[in-house]
Structure formats: C-alpha cells, structure tokens
mmCIF file with all atom_site columns, C-alpha atoms in Angstrom:
data_model
loop_
_atom_site.group_PDB
_atom_site.id
_atom_site.type_symbol
_atom_site.label_atom_id
_atom_site.label_alt_id
_atom_site.label_comp_id
_atom_site.label_asym_id
_atom_site.label_entity_id
_atom_site.label_seq_id
_atom_site.pdbx_PDB_ins_code
_atom_site.Cartn_x
_atom_site.Cartn_y
_atom_site.Cartn_z
_atom_site.occupancy
_atom_site.B_iso_or_equiv
_atom_site.pdbx_formal_charge
_atom_site.auth_seq_id
_atom_site.auth_comp_id
_atom_site.auth_asym_id
_atom_site.auth_atom_id
_atom_site.pdbx_PDB_model_num
ATOM 1   C CA . ALA A 1 1   ? -0.002  0.029   -0.033  1.00 0.00 ? 1   ALA A CA 1
ATOM 2   C CA . ARG A 1 2   ? 2.914   2.364   0.760   1.00 0.00 ? 2   ARG A CA 1
ATOM 3   C CA . GLN A 1 3   ? 3.974   1.899   -2.887  1.00 0.00 ? 3   GLN A CA 1
ATOM 4   C CA . GLY A 1 4   ? 0.429   2.688   -4.180  1.00 0.00 ? 4   GLY A CA 1
ATOM 5   C CA . VAL A 1 5   ? 0.110   -0.979  -5.208  1.00 0.00 ? 5   VAL A CA 1
ATOM 6   C CA . GLY A 1 6   ? -2.662  -3.342  -4.094  1.00 0.00 ? 6   GLY A CA 1
ATOM 7   C CA . TYR A 1 7   ? -4.248  -6.556  -5.196  1.00 0.00 ? 7   TYR A CA 1
ATOM 8   C CA . VAL A 1 8   ? -8.147  -6.682  -6.096  1.00 0.00 ? 8   VAL A CA 1
ATOM 9   C CA . SER A 1 9   ? -9.467  -9.961  -6.906  1.00 0.00 ? 9   SER A CA 1
ATOM 10  C CA . ALA A 1 10  ? -12.524 -9.545  -9.192  1.00 0.00 ? 10  ALA A CA 1
ATOM 11  C CA . PRO A 1 11  ? -13.566 -12.361 -11.078 1.00 0.00 ? 11  PRO A CA 1
ATOM 12  C CA . VAL A 1 12  ? -16.322 -12.285 -13.521 1.00 0.00 ? 12  VAL A CA 1
ATOM 13  C CA . PHE A 1 13  ? -19.564 -14.103 -13.921 1.00 0.00 ? 13  PHE A CA 1
ATOM 14  C CA . ALA A 1 14  ? -20.247 -13.393 -17.569 1.00 0.00 ? 14  ALA A CA 1
ATOM 15  C CA . ARG A 1 15  ? -19.427 -14.514 -21.093 1.00 0.00 ? 15  ARG A CA 1
ATOM 16  C CA . PRO A 1 16  ? -17.918 -12.182 -23.660 1.00 0.00 ? 16  PRO A CA 1
ATOM 17  C CA . ASP A 1 17  ? -21.458 -11.339 -25.205 1.00 0.00 ? 17  ASP A CA 1
ATOM 18  C CA . GLY A 1 18  ? -22.552 -10.451 -21.670 1.00 0.00 ? 18  GLY A CA 1
ATOM 19  C CA . MET A 1 19  ? -19.600 -8.353  -20.990 1.00 0.00 ? 19  MET A CA 1
ATOM 20  C CA . ARG A 1 20  ? -20.338 -6.371  -23.847 1.00 0.00 ? 20  ARG A CA 1
ATOM 21  C CA . ARG A 1 21  ? -23.830 -5.764  -23.092 1.00 0.00 ? 21  ARG A CA 1
ATOM 22  C CA . GLY A 1 22  ? -22.755 -4.560  -19.276 1.00 0.00 ? 22  GLY A CA 1
ATOM 23  C CA . GLU A 1 23  ? -24.310 -7.775  -17.677 1.00 0.00 ? 23  GLU A CA 1
ATOM 24  C CA . ALA A 1 24  ? -21.584 -9.220  -15.878 1.00 0.00 ? 24  ALA A CA 1
ATOM 25  C CA . THR A 1 25  ? -21.877 -9.779  -11.983 1.00 0.00 ? 25  THR A CA 1
ATOM 26  C CA . ILE A 1 26  ? -18.459 -9.250  -10.242 1.00 0.00 ? 26  ILE A CA 1
ATOM 27  C CA . PRO A 1 27  ? -17.716 -10.168 -6.912  1.00 0.00 ? 27  PRO A CA 1
ATOM 28  C CA . MET A 1 28  ? -14.516 -8.459  -5.729  1.00 0.00 ? 28  MET A CA 1
ATOM 29  C CA . SER A 1 29  ? -12.208 -8.355  -2.606  1.00 0.00 ? 29  SER A CA 1
ATOM 30  C CA . GLY A 1 30  ? -8.952  -6.851  -1.386  1.00 0.00 ? 30  GLY A CA 1
ATOM 31  C CA . PRO A 1 31  ? -7.803  -3.495  0.426   1.00 0.00 ? 31  PRO A CA 1
ATOM 32  C CA . ALA A 1 32  ? -10.748 -0.915  0.381   1.00 0.00 ? 32  ALA A CA 1
ATOM 33  C CA . TRP A 1 33  ? -8.413  1.841   -1.092  1.00 0.00 ? 33  TRP A CA 1
ATOM 34  C CA . ALA A 1 34  ? -7.550  -0.512  -4.091  1.00 0.00 ? 34  ALA A CA 1
ATOM 35  C CA . LYS A 1 35  ? -11.288 -1.514  -4.660  1.00 0.00 ? 35  LYS A CA 1
ATOM 36  C CA . ASP A 1 36  ? -12.214 2.313   -4.756  1.00 0.00 ? 36  ASP A CA 1
ATOM 37  C CA . LEU A 1 37  ? -9.768  2.642   -7.473  1.00 0.00 ? 37  LEU A CA 1
ATOM 38  C CA . VAL A 1 38  ? -10.951 -0.244  -9.643  1.00 0.00 ? 38  VAL A CA 1
ATOM 39  C CA . ARG A 1 39  ? -14.689 -0.234  -8.945  1.00 0.00 ? 39  ARG A CA 1
ATOM 40  C CA . PRO A 1 40  ? -15.729 2.448   -11.533 1.00 0.00 ? 40  PRO A CA 1
ATOM 41  C CA . VAL A 1 41  ? -13.805 0.644   -14.268 1.00 0.00 ? 41  VAL A CA 1
ATOM 42  C CA . LEU A 1 42  ? -15.655 -2.800  -13.201 1.00 0.00 ? 42  LEU A CA 1
ATOM 43  C CA . GLU A 1 43  ? -19.050 -1.033  -12.861 1.00 0.00 ? 43  GLU A CA 1
ATOM 44  C CA . LYS A 1 44  ? -18.803 -0.276  -16.793 1.00 0.00 ? 44  LYS A CA 1
ATOM 45  C CA . THR A 1 45  ? -19.116 -3.901  -17.818 1.00 0.00 ? 45  THR A CA 1
ATOM 46  C CA . SER A 1 46  ? -21.405 -5.106  -14.995 1.00 0.00 ? 46  SER A CA 1
ATOM 47  C CA . GLN A 1 47  ? -24.887 -4.964  -13.677 1.00 0.00 ? 47  GLN A CA 1
ATOM 48  C CA . GLY A 1 48  ? -23.295 -5.389  -10.122 1.00 0.00 ? 48  GLY A CA 1
ATOM 49  C CA . VAL A 1 49  ? -19.980 -5.330  -8.301  1.00 0.00 ? 49  VAL A CA 1
ATOM 50  C CA . HIS A 1 50  ? -20.198 -7.183  -4.882  1.00 0.00 ? 50  HIS A CA 1
ATOM 51  C CA . ASP A 1 51  ? -17.823 -6.386  -2.160  1.00 0.00 ? 51  ASP A CA 1
ATOM 52  C CA . PHE A 1 52  ? -16.421 -9.643  -0.479  1.00 0.00 ? 52  PHE A CA 1
ATOM 53  C CA . GLY A 1 53  ? -14.159 -7.782  2.254   1.00 0.00 ? 53  GLY A CA 1
ATOM 54  C CA . GLU A 1 54  ? -10.536 -7.125  2.488   1.00 0.00 ? 54  GLU A CA 1
ATOM 55  C CA . ASP A 1 55  ? -9.074  -10.779 1.792   1.00 0.00 ? 55  ASP A CA 1
ATOM 56  C CA . ALA A 1 56  ? -8.255  -10.829 -1.562  1.00 0.00 ? 56  ALA A CA 1
ATOM 57  C CA . GLY A 1 57  ? -8.951  -14.462 -1.936  1.00 0.00 ? 57  GLY A CA 1
ATOM 58  C CA . SER A 1 58  ? -12.601 -14.223 -0.801  1.00 0.00 ? 58  SER A CA 1
ATOM 59  C CA . ALA A 1 59  ? -13.685 -13.169 -4.396  1.00 0.00 ? 59  ALA A CA 1
ATOM 60  C CA . ASN A 1 60  ? -11.971 -16.115 -5.670  1.00 0.00 ? 60  ASN A CA 1
ATOM 61  C CA . VAL A 1 61  ? -13.834 -18.310 -3.482  1.00 0.00 ? 61  VAL A CA 1
ATOM 62  C CA . VAL A 1 62  ? -17.252 -16.530 -4.581  1.00 0.00 ? 62  VAL A CA 1
ATOM 63  C CA . LYS A 1 63  ? -16.266 -17.555 -8.081  1.00 0.00 ? 63  LYS A CA 1
ATOM 64  C CA . LEU A 1 64  ? -15.586 -21.219 -7.441  1.00 0.00 ? 64  LEU A CA 1
ATOM 65  C CA . GLY A 1 65  ? -18.864 -21.432 -5.446  1.00 0.00 ? 65  GLY A CA 1
ATOM 66  C CA . GLY A 1 66  ? -20.771 -19.687 -8.291  1.00 0.00 ? 66  GLY A CA 1
ATOM 67  C CA . ASN A 1 67  ? -19.223 -22.158 -10.828 1.00 0.00 ? 67  ASN A CA 1
ATOM 68  C CA . PHE A 1 68  ? -19.982 -25.107 -8.679  1.00 0.00 ? 68  PHE A CA 1
ATOM 69  C CA . LEU A 1 69  ? -23.860 -24.121 -8.617  1.00 0.00 ? 69  LEU A CA 1
ATOM 70  C CA . ILE A 1 70  ? -23.656 -23.766 -12.398 1.00 0.00 ? 70  ILE A CA 1
ATOM 71  C CA . ALA A 1 71  ? -22.152 -27.016 -13.113 1.00 0.00 ? 71  ALA A CA 1
ATOM 72  C CA . ALA A 1 72  ? -24.468 -28.569 -10.600 1.00 0.00 ? 72  ALA A CA 1
ATOM 73  C CA . ALA A 1 73  ? -27.478 -26.976 -12.301 1.00 0.00 ? 73  ALA A CA 1
ATOM 74  C CA . ILE A 1 74  ? -26.319 -28.556 -15.447 1.00 0.00 ? 74  ILE A CA 1
ATOM 75  C CA . GLU A 1 75  ? -25.916 -32.073 -13.935 1.00 0.00 ? 75  GLU A CA 1
ATOM 76  C CA . ALA A 1 76  ? -29.409 -31.597 -12.236 1.00 0.00 ? 76  ALA A CA 1
ATOM 77  C CA . LEU A 1 77  ? -30.993 -30.529 -15.619 1.00 0.00 ? 77  LEU A CA 1
ATOM 78  C CA . ALA A 1 78  ? -29.287 -33.644 -17.313 1.00 0.00 ? 78  ALA A CA 1
ATOM 79  C CA . GLU A 1 79  ? -30.782 -35.915 -14.824 1.00 0.00 ? 79  GLU A CA 1
ATOM 80  C CA . ALA A 1 80  ? -34.296 -34.456 -14.656 1.00 0.00 ? 80  ALA A CA 1
ATOM 81  C CA . SER A 1 81  ? -34.329 -34.253 -18.527 1.00 0.00 ? 81  SER A CA 1
ATOM 82  C CA . ALA A 1 82  ? -33.229 -38.008 -18.804 1.00 0.00 ? 82  ALA A CA 1
ATOM 83  C CA . LEU A 1 83  ? -36.062 -39.072 -16.244 1.00 0.00 ? 83  LEU A CA 1
ATOM 84  C CA . ALA A 1 84  ? -38.628 -37.272 -18.363 1.00 0.00 ? 84  ALA A CA 1
ATOM 85  C CA . GLU A 1 85  ? -37.279 -38.638 -21.585 1.00 0.00 ? 85  GLU A CA 1
ATOM 86  C CA . SER A 1 86  ? -37.018 -42.289 -20.153 1.00 0.00 ? 86  SER A CA 1
ATOM 87  C CA . HIS A 1 87  ? -41.017 -41.856 -19.498 1.00 0.00 ? 87  HIS A CA 1
ATOM 88  C CA . GLY A 1 88  ? -41.644 -40.655 -22.926 1.00 0.00 ? 88  GLY A CA 1
ATOM 89  C CA . VAL A 1 89  ? -42.060 -36.942 -21.802 1.00 0.00 ? 89  VAL A CA 1
ATOM 90  C CA . ASP A 1 90  ? -40.327 -34.402 -24.552 1.00 0.00 ? 90  ASP A CA 1
ATOM 91  C CA . ARG A 1 91  ? -37.223 -33.337 -22.965 1.00 0.00 ? 91  ARG A CA 1
ATOM 92  C CA . GLU A 1 92  ? -37.367 -29.807 -24.363 1.00 0.00 ? 92  GLU A CA 1
ATOM 93  C CA . GLN A 1 93  ? -40.998 -29.002 -23.471 1.00 0.00 ? 93  GLN A CA 1
ATOM 94  C CA . PHE A 1 94  ? -40.045 -30.404 -19.687 1.00 0.00 ? 94  PHE A CA 1
ATOM 95  C CA . VAL A 1 95  ? -37.015 -28.027 -19.697 1.00 0.00 ? 95  VAL A CA 1
ATOM 96  C CA . GLY A 1 96  ? -38.896 -25.122 -21.169 1.00 0.00 ? 96  GLY A CA 1
ATOM 97  C CA . LEU A 1 97  ? -41.683 -25.521 -18.475 1.00 0.00 ? 97  LEU A CA 1
ATOM 98  C CA . MET A 1 98  ? -39.215 -25.631 -15.871 1.00 0.00 ? 98  MET A CA 1
ATOM 99  C CA . SER A 1 99  ? -36.889 -22.766 -16.950 1.00 0.00 ? 99  SER A CA 1
ATOM 100 C CA . SER A 1 100 ? -40.066 -20.513 -17.537 1.00 0.00 ? 100 SER A CA 1
ATOM 101 C CA . THR A 1 101 ? -41.683 -21.078 -14.331 1.00 0.00 ? 101 THR A CA 1
ATOM 102 C CA . ILE A 1 102 ? -40.135 -22.383 -11.046 1.00 0.00 ? 102 ILE A CA 1
ATOM 103 C CA . PHE A 1 103 ? -36.450 -22.125 -12.282 1.00 0.00 ? 103 PHE A CA 1
ATOM 104 C CA . ASP A 1 104 ? -36.836 -18.894 -14.455 1.00 0.00 ? 104 ASP A CA 1
ATOM 105 C CA . CYS A 1 105 ? -33.452 -17.617 -14.190 1.00 0.00 ? 105 CYS A CA 1
ATOM 106 C CA . LEU A 1 106 ? -30.486 -17.150 -16.559 1.00 0.00 ? 106 LEU A CA 1
ATOM 107 C CA . ILE A 1 107 ? -28.469 -20.308 -16.001 1.00 0.00 ? 107 ILE A CA 1
ATOM 108 C CA . TYR A 1 108 ? -31.525 -22.562 -16.121 1.00 0.00 ? 108 TYR A CA 1
ATOM 109 C CA . ARG A 1 109 ? -32.873 -20.842 -19.348 1.00 0.00 ? 109 ARG A CA 1
ATOM 110 C CA . GLY A 1 110 ? -29.427 -20.860 -21.015 1.00 0.00 ? 110 GLY A CA 1
ATOM 111 C CA . TYR A 1 111 ? -28.118 -24.186 -20.001 1.00 0.00 ? 111 TYR A CA 1
ATOM 112 C CA . GLY A 1 112 ? -31.373 -25.682 -19.932 1.00 0.00 ? 112 GLY A CA 1
ATOM 113 C CA . HIS A 1 113 ? -31.957 -25.214 -23.622 1.00 0.00 ? 113 HIS A CA 1
ATOM 114 C CA . ARG A 1 114 ? -28.457 -26.739 -24.393 1.00 0.00 ? 114 ARG A CA 1
ATOM 115 C CA . VAL A 1 115 ? -29.128 -29.747 -22.129 1.00 0.00 ? 115 VAL A CA 1
ATOM 116 C CA . ALA A 1 116 ? -32.586 -30.240 -23.717 1.00 0.00 ? 116 ALA A CA 1
ATOM 117 C CA . ALA A 1 117 ? -31.536 -30.027 -27.395 1.00 0.00 ? 117 ALA A CA 1
ATOM 118 C CA . ARG A 1 118 ? -28.213 -31.535 -26.589 1.00 0.00 ? 118 ARG A CA 1
ATOM 119 C CA . ASP A 1 119 ? -26.525 -28.585 -28.352 1.00 0.00 ? 119 ASP A CA 1
ATOM 120 C CA . HIS A 1 120 ? -22.930 -28.489 -26.916 1.00 0.00 ? 120 HIS A CA 1
ATOM 121 C CA . HIS A 1 121 ? -21.217 -27.141 -29.776 1.00 0.00 ? 121 HIS A CA 1
ATOM 122 C CA . PRO A 1 122 ? -19.110 -23.882 -29.423 1.00 0.00 ? 122 PRO A CA 1
ATOM 123 C CA . HIS A 1 123 ? -20.958 -20.841 -30.249 1.00 0.00 ? 123 HIS A CA 1
ATOM 124 C CA . PRO A 1 124 ? -19.256 -17.457 -30.804 1.00 0.00 ? 124 PRO A CA 1
ATOM 125 C CA . ASP A 1 125 ? -19.030 -15.606 -27.601 1.00 0.00 ? 125 ASP A CA 1
ATOM 126 C CA . ALA A 1 126 ? -21.167 -18.154 -26.008 1.00 0.00 ? 126 ALA A CA 1
ATOM 127 C CA . HIS A 1 127 ? -18.967 -20.962 -24.818 1.00 0.00 ? 127 HIS A CA 1
ATOM 128 C CA . PHE A 1 128 ? -17.256 -22.273 -21.832 1.00 0.00 ? 128 PHE A CA 1
ATOM 129 C CA . ALA A 1 129 ? -15.245 -25.330 -22.574 1.00 0.00 ? 129 ALA A CA 1
ATOM 130 C CA . LEU A 1 130 ? -15.779 -28.524 -20.770 1.00 0.00 ? 130 LEU A CA 1
ATOM 131 C CA . ASP A 1 131 ? -12.180 -28.729 -19.972 1.00 0.00 ? 131 ASP A CA 1
ATOM 132 C CA . LEU A 1 132 ? -12.328 -25.392 -18.146 1.00 0.00 ? 132 LEU A CA 1
ATOM 133 C CA . GLY A 1 133 ? -15.199 -26.502 -16.482 1.00 0.00 ? 133 GLY A CA 1
ATOM 134 C CA . SER A 1 134 ? -13.409 -29.538 -15.378 1.00 0.00 ? 134 SER A CA 1
ATOM 135 C CA . LYS A 1 135 ? -10.614 -27.492 -14.207 1.00 0.00 ? 135 LYS A CA 1
ATOM 136 C CA . ASP A 1 136 ? -13.008 -25.308 -12.127 1.00 0.00 ? 136 ASP A CA 1
ATOM 137 C CA . VAL A 1 137 ? -14.639 -28.278 -10.557 1.00 0.00 ? 137 VAL A CA 1
ATOM 138 C CA . ALA A 1 138 ? -11.445 -29.581 -9.603  1.00 0.00 ? 138 ALA A CA 1
ATOM 139 C CA . LEU A 1 139 ? -10.349 -26.440 -7.962  1.00 0.00 ? 139 LEU A CA 1
ATOM 140 C CA . VAL A 1 140 ? -13.581 -26.400 -6.000  1.00 0.00 ? 140 VAL A CA 1
ATOM 141 C CA . TYR A 1 141 ? -12.965 -29.989 -4.765  1.00 0.00 ? 141 TYR A CA 1
ATOM 142 C CA . GLU A 1 142 ? -9.570  -28.878 -3.653  1.00 0.00 ? 142 GLU A CA 1
ATOM 143 C CA . ALA A 1 143 ? -10.465 -25.863 -2.075  1.00 0.00 ? 143 ALA A CA 1
ATOM 144 C CA . ALA A 1 144 ? -13.224 -27.723 -0.087  1.00 0.00 ? 144 ALA A CA 1
ATOM 145 C CA . ALA A 1 145 ? -10.640 -30.509 0.834   1.00 0.00 ? 145 ALA A CA 1
ATOM 146 C CA . ALA A 1 146 ? -8.331  -27.891 2.091   1.00 0.00 ? 146 ALA A CA 1
ATOM 147 C CA . ALA A 1 147 ? -10.799 -26.423 4.414   1.00 0.00 ? 147 ALA A CA 1
ATOM 148 C CA . GLY A 1 148 ? -12.144 -29.760 5.476   1.00 0.00 ? 148 GLY A CA 1
ATOM 149 C CA . CYS A 1 149 ? -15.539 -29.031 3.952   1.00 0.00 ? 149 CYS A CA 1
ATOM 150 C CA . PRO A 1 150 ? -17.386 -32.133 2.687   1.00 0.00 ? 150 PRO A CA 1
ATOM 151 C CA . MET A 1 151 ? -19.093 -31.414 -0.915  1.00 0.00 ? 151 MET A CA 1
ATOM 152 C CA . PRO A 1 152 ? -20.269 -34.835 -2.023  1.00 0.00 ? 152 PRO A CA 1
ATOM 153 C CA . VAL A 1 153 ? -21.793 -33.261 -5.065  1.00 0.00 ? 153 VAL A CA 1
ATOM 154 C CA . ALA A 1 154 ? -18.539 -31.764 -6.186  1.00 0.00 ? 154 ALA A CA 1
ATOM 155 C CA . SER A 1 155 ? -17.036 -35.410 -5.874  1.00 0.00 ? 155 SER A CA 1
ATOM 156 C CA . LEU A 1 156 ? -20.011 -36.450 -8.430  1.00 0.00 ? 156 LEU A CA 1
ATOM 157 C CA . LEU A 1 157 ? -19.310 -33.569 -10.703 1.00 0.00 ? 157 LEU A CA 1
ATOM 158 C CA . ARG A 1 158 ? -15.497 -34.041 -10.628 1.00 0.00 ? 158 ARG A CA 1
ATOM 159 C CA . ASP A 1 159 ? -16.112 -37.728 -11.868 1.00 0.00 ? 159 ASP A CA 1
ATOM 160 C CA . ARG A 1 160 ? -18.609 -36.563 -14.322 1.00 0.00 ? 160 ARG A CA 1
ATOM 161 C CA . PHE A 1 161 ? -16.374 -34.132 -16.159 1.00 0.00 ? 161 PHE A CA 1
ATOM 162 C CA . VAL A 1 162 ? -13.483 -36.435 -16.082 1.00 0.00 ? 162 VAL A CA 1
ATOM 163 C CA . ALA A 1 163 ? -15.599 -39.154 -17.773 1.00 0.00 ? 163 ALA A CA 1
ATOM 164 C CA . ALA A 1 164 ? -16.759 -36.471 -20.289 1.00 0.00 ? 164 ALA A CA 1
ATOM 165 C CA . GLN A 1 165 ? -13.138 -35.348 -21.140 1.00 0.00 ? 165 GLN A CA 1
ATOM 166 C CA . ASN A 1 166 ? -12.467 -39.393 -21.403 1.00 0.00 ? 166 ASN A CA 1
ATOM 167 C CA . ALA A 1 167 ? -15.252 -39.584 -23.985 1.00 0.00 ? 167 ALA A CA 1
ATOM 168 C CA . GLY A 1 168 ? -13.404 -36.802 -25.985 1.00 0.00 ? 168 GLY A CA 1
ATOM 169 C CA . ARG A 1 169 ? -15.974 -33.925 -25.111 1.00 0.00 ? 169 ARG A CA 1
ATOM 170 C CA . GLY A 1 170 ? -13.452 -31.605 -23.540 1.00 0.00 ? 170 GLY A CA 1
ATOM 171 C CA . LYS A 1 171 ? -13.641 -28.997 -26.224 1.00 0.00 ? 171 LYS A CA 1
ATOM 172 C CA . LEU A 1 172 ? -17.398 -28.933 -26.451 1.00 0.00 ? 172 LEU A CA 1
ATOM 173 C CA . ASP A 1 173 ? -19.429 -26.596 -24.213 1.00 0.00 ? 173 ASP A CA 1
ATOM 174 C CA . TRP A 1 174 ? -19.303 -27.503 -20.678 1.00 0.00 ? 174 TRP A CA 1
ATOM 175 C CA . SER A 1 175 ? -22.946 -28.384 -20.636 1.00 0.00 ? 175 SER A CA 1
ATOM 176 C CA . ALA A 1 176 ? -21.838 -31.594 -22.782 1.00 0.00 ? 176 ALA A CA 1
ATOM 177 C CA . VAL A 1 177 ? -21.141 -32.955 -19.292 1.00 0.00 ? 177 VAL A CA 1
ATOM 178 C CA . ALA A 1 178 ? -24.861 -33.394 -19.509 1.00 0.00 ? 178 ALA A CA 1
ATOM 179 C CA . LEU A 1 179 ? -24.782 -36.241 -22.231 1.00 0.00 ? 179 LEU A CA 1
ATOM 180 C CA . ARG A 1 180 ? -23.687 -38.769 -19.604 1.00 0.00 ? 180 ARG A CA 1
ATOM 181 C CA . ALA A 1 181 ? -26.970 -38.623 -17.755 1.00 0.00 ? 181 ALA A CA 1
ATOM 182 C CA . SER A 1 182 ? -28.691 -39.503 -21.252 1.00 0.00 ? 182 SER A CA 1
ATOM 183 C CA . GLU A 1 183 ? -26.235 -42.227 -21.817 1.00 0.00 ? 183 GLU A CA 1
ATOM 184 C CA . ASP A 1 184 ? -26.597 -43.855 -18.411 1.00 0.00 ? 184 ASP A CA 1
ATOM 185 C CA . ALA A 1 185 ? -30.494 -43.778 -18.801 1.00 0.00 ? 185 ALA A CA 1
ATOM 186 C CA . GLY A 1 186 ? -30.048 -45.676 -22.235 1.00 0.00 ? 186 GLY A CA 1
ATOM 187 C CA . SER A 1 187 ? -31.031 -42.953 -24.475 1.00 0.00 ? 187 SER A CA 1
ATOM 188 C CA . LYS A 1 188 ? -30.311 -43.780 -28.308 1.00 0.00 ? 188 LYS A CA 1
ATOM 189 C CA . GLN A 1 189 ? -30.463 -39.943 -28.871 1.00 0.00 ? 189 GLN A CA 1
ATOM 190 C CA . VAL A 1 190 ? -26.804 -39.113 -27.810 1.00 0.00 ? 190 VAL A CA 1
ATOM 191 C CA . GLY A 1 191 ? -24.580 -39.119 -30.909 1.00 0.00 ? 191 GLY A CA 1
#
C-alpha cells in the first residue's frame, strides 16, 4: 500500500457477449483503497459489483462457489431431462416449462436449452469449454478439501467431468457433461 500497489480480486460471472452488454456480475475483494480505485472500471461492464471484504482470496472463493452451482445446475437439468425422456416426456418441453416457471433464471434458461436440445457445440462468444469446467470443478474440490468442507456433489461433478473428457468432449461447451446422464438412462439420441 505504501507503494500505491494493491491486489484486488475481481473474477467475472459473464461470457464475452454478456460483458459487452454490461451484464456481468463481479464479486471483488481486497484492500478498501484499491477497490475504490477499480470499482468505476468494473461497473462499466457489469450490472453489479459485490464487495466481499479485505481478503483478496474471498472473491475467488465466491467465483468457485458460483461455478460449482452452475455445474450442479447442469447436472440436475441433465438428470431431470433424462428422467422425463425415459418416461416418454419431451425433454425440450419439460425443460421449457421448468426454465420459464419455477426455475426462471439465466442459468436454467441458457443451459437448460443446451441440455434439452443436446446442443453442446461451441457458439461464438457463448462458450465455456468442458475442459475449463473440469478445471474449475477440480479447484472447487481442492478448496473444499483444504478447508475440511465435505462437498459430495463436487465429487460427483468431478467424476462426471473426467468421464466427459475421457469421452473426447473436452472442447465442447461444458454443458456437454449432461450427455452422460442421457447415456446412463439408455437414450439412443446421444450421438
């Protein structure tokens, strides 16, 4: 601080298209004086900058927690869609209902569509590779282990992502982890 140098952690929840539209959500943490300097810049690309205190690592934990929740939502969508499909219910209609009513939020709408349609190919500016998702889930698992915090769903997700990578899906969108639930349910639609 005496040198005028400080570290602010400010990971971003948004894809490039969301950043351009100013729709990012940014948790930040670090020294108060440094956060005051960077906040105006961060606010230009976000709909909200959220302060998580003086420990610069706190915002990184928030980012890991958020990415864990997204991965868990993708897996939940995959399993529920596989259940619906295995009983003859149209998976896209099922997810459409869920993501427009009781789960009406960005993650369930966006990833719900990808899971239901089995559309996991990269889209310009709307892609987060499965390999990167696997890295994030591994980081969540490691952070939990370091803190002695049991996260059984993180264990499941870690295994799902490794299996998807072993199936050659690492360059697809991370929502491709959902294909395994369809395969496990015996779907003939996975190709």
